[in-house]
PDB file of C-alpha atoms in Angstrom:
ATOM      1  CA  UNK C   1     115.586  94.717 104.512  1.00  0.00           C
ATOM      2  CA  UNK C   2     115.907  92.674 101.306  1.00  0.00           C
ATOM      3  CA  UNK C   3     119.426  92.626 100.047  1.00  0.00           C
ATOM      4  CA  UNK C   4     120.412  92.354  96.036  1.00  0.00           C
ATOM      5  CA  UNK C   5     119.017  94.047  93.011  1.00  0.00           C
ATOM      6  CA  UNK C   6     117.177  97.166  94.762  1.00  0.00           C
ATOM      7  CA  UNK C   7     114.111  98.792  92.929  1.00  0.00           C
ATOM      8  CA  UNK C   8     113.882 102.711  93.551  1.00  0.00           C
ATOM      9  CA  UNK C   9     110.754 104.608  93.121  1.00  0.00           C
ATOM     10  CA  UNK C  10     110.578 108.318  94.011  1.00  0.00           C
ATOM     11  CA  UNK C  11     107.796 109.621  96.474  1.00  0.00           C
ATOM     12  CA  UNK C  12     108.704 113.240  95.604  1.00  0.00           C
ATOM     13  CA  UNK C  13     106.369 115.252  93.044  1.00  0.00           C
ATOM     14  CA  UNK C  14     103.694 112.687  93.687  1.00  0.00           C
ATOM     15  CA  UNK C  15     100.298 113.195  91.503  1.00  0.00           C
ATOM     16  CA  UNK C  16      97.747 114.716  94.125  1.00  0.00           C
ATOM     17  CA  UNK C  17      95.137 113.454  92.219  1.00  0.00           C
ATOM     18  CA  UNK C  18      96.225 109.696  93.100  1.00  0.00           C
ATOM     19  CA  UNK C  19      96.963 110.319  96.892  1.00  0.00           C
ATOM     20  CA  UNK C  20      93.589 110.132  98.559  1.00  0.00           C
ATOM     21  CA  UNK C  21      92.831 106.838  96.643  1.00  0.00           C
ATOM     22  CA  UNK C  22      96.529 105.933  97.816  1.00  0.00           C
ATOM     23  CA  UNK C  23      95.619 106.594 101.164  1.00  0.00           C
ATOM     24  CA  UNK C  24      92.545 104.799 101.306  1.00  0.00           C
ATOM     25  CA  UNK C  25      94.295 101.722  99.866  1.00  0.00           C
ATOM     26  CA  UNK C  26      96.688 101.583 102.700  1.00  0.00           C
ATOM     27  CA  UNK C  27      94.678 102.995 105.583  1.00  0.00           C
ATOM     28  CA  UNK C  28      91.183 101.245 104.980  1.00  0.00           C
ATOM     29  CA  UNK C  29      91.343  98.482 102.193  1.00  0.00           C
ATOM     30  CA  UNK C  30      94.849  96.678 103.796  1.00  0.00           C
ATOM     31  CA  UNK C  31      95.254  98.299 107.456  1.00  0.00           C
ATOM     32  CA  UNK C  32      98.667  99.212 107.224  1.00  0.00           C
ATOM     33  CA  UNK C  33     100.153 100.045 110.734  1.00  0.00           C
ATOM     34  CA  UNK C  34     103.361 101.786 111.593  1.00  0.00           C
ATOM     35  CA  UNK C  35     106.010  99.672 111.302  1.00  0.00           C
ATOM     36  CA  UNK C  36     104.918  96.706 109.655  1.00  0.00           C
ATOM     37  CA  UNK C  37     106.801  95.563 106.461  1.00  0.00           C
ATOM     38  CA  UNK C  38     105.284  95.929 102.905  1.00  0.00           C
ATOM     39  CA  UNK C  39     106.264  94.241  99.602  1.00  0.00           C
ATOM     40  CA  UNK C  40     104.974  97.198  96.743  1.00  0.00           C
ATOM     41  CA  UNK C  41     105.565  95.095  93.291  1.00  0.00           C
ATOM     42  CA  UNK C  42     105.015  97.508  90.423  1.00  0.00           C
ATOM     43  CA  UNK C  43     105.472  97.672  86.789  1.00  0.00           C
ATOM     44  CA  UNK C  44     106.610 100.426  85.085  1.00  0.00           C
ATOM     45  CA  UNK C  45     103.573 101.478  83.197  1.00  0.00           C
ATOM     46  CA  UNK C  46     101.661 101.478  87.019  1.00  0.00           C
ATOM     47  CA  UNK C  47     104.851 103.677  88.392  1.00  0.00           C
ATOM     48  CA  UNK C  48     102.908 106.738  88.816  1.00  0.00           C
ATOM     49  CA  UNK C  49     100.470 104.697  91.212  1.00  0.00           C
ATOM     50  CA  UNK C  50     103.139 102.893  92.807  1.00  0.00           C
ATOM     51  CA  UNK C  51     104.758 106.239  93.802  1.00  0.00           C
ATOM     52  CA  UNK C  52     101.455 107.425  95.255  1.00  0.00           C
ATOM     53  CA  UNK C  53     101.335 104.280  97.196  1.00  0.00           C
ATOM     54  CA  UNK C  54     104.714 104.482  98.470  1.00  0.00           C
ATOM     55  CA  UNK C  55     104.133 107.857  99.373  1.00  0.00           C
ATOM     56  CA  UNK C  56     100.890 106.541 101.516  1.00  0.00           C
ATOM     57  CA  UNK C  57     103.410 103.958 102.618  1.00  0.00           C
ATOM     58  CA  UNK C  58     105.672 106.541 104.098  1.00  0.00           C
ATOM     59  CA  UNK C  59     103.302 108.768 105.531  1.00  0.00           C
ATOM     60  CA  UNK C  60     101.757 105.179 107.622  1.00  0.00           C
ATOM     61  CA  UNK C  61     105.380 104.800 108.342  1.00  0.00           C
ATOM     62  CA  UNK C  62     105.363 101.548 107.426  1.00  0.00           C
ATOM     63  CA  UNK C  63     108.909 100.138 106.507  1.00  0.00           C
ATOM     64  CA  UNK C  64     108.454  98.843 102.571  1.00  0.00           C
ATOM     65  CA  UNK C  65     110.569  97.656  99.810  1.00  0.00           C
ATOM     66  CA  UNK C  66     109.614  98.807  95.971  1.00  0.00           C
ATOM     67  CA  UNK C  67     110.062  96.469  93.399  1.00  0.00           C
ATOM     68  CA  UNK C  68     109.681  96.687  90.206  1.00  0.00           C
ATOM     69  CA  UNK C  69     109.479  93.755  88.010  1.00  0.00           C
ATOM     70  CA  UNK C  70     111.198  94.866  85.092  1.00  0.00           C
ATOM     71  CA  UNK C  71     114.521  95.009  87.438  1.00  0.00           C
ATOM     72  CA  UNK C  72     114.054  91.466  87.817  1.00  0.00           C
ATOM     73  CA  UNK C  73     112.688  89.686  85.000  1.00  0.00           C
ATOM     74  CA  UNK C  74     111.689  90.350  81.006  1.00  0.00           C
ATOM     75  CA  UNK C  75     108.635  90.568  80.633  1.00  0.00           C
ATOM     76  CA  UNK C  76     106.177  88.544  79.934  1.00  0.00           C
ATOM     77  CA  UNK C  77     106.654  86.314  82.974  1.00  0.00           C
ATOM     78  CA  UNK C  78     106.940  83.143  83.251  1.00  0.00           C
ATOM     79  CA  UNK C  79     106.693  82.968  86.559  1.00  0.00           C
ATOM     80  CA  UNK C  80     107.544  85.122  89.535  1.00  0.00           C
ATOM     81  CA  UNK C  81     111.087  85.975  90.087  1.00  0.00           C
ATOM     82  CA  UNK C  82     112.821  84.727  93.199  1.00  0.00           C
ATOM     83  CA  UNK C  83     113.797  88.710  94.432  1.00  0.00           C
ATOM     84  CA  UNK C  84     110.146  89.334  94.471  1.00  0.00           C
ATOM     85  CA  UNK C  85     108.948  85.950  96.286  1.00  0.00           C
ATOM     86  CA  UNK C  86     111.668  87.002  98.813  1.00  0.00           C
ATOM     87  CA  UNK C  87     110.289  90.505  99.408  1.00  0.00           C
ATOM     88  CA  UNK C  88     106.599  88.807  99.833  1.00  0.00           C
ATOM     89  CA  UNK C  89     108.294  86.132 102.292  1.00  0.00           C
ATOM     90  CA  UNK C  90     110.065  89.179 104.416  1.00  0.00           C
ATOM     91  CA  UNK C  91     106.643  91.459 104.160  1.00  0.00           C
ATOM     92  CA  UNK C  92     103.567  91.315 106.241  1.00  0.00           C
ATOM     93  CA  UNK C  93     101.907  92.506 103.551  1.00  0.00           C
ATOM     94  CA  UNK C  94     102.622  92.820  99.662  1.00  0.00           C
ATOM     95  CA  UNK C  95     101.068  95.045  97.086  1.00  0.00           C
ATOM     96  CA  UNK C  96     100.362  94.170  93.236  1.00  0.00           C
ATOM     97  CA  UNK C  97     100.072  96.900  91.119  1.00  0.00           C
ATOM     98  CA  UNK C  98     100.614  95.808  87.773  1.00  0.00           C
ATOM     99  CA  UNK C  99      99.081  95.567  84.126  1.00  0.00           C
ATOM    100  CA  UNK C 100      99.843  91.869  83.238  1.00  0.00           C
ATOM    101  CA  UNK C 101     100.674  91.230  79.826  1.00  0.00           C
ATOM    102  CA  UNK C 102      98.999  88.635  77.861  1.00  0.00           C
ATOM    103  CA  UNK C 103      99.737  85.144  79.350  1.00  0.00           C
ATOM    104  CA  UNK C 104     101.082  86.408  82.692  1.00  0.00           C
ATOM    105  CA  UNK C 105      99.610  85.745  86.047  1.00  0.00           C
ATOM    106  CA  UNK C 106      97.620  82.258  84.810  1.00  0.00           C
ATOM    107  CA  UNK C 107      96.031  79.811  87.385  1.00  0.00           C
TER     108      UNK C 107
END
């Protein structure tokens, strides 16, 4: 487990609507097993999602960390912050979902 600034995101009163796509995200599109570790980097406009995915998350009973990047950095970025490079380093696998703002996430 990371240690420092925690994110919390809530996995309760989850949009059904979302779930299924959720779901197929972790199941299919990234292969999530049981027990593997998982980065989910969110913004808050994408928290909604990001629930529905850490719901998915749970349900695959994966073990994964939420953070969101307001907790760690103003926005825009300038690059990414050293909490969240951290979680990616622990993970096995690491999840953007995020509306960049203008100038963020360059080459």
């Amino acid at each position: 487990m990371i240690t420092g600034t925690m994110s919390e995101i809530s996995i309760s009163n989850v949009d059904p609507s979302l779930l299924e796509g959720a779901r197929n995200a972790i199941e299919t599109c990234l292969g999530v097993k049981s027990g593997e570790r998982v980065a989910l980097i969110y913004d808050e406009p994408s928290r909604e999602v990001a629930s529905s995915l850490g719901y998915s998350l749970h349900k695959r009973e994966a073990v994964w960390q939420p953070f969101r990047v307001e907790d760690y950095s103003k926005r825009p970025l300038a690059g990414a912050p050293f909490e969240i490079l951290a979680g990616l380093e622990w993970a096995d696998a690491g999840i953007l979902c995020f509306q960049p703002l203008l100038g963020e996430l360059t080459a």
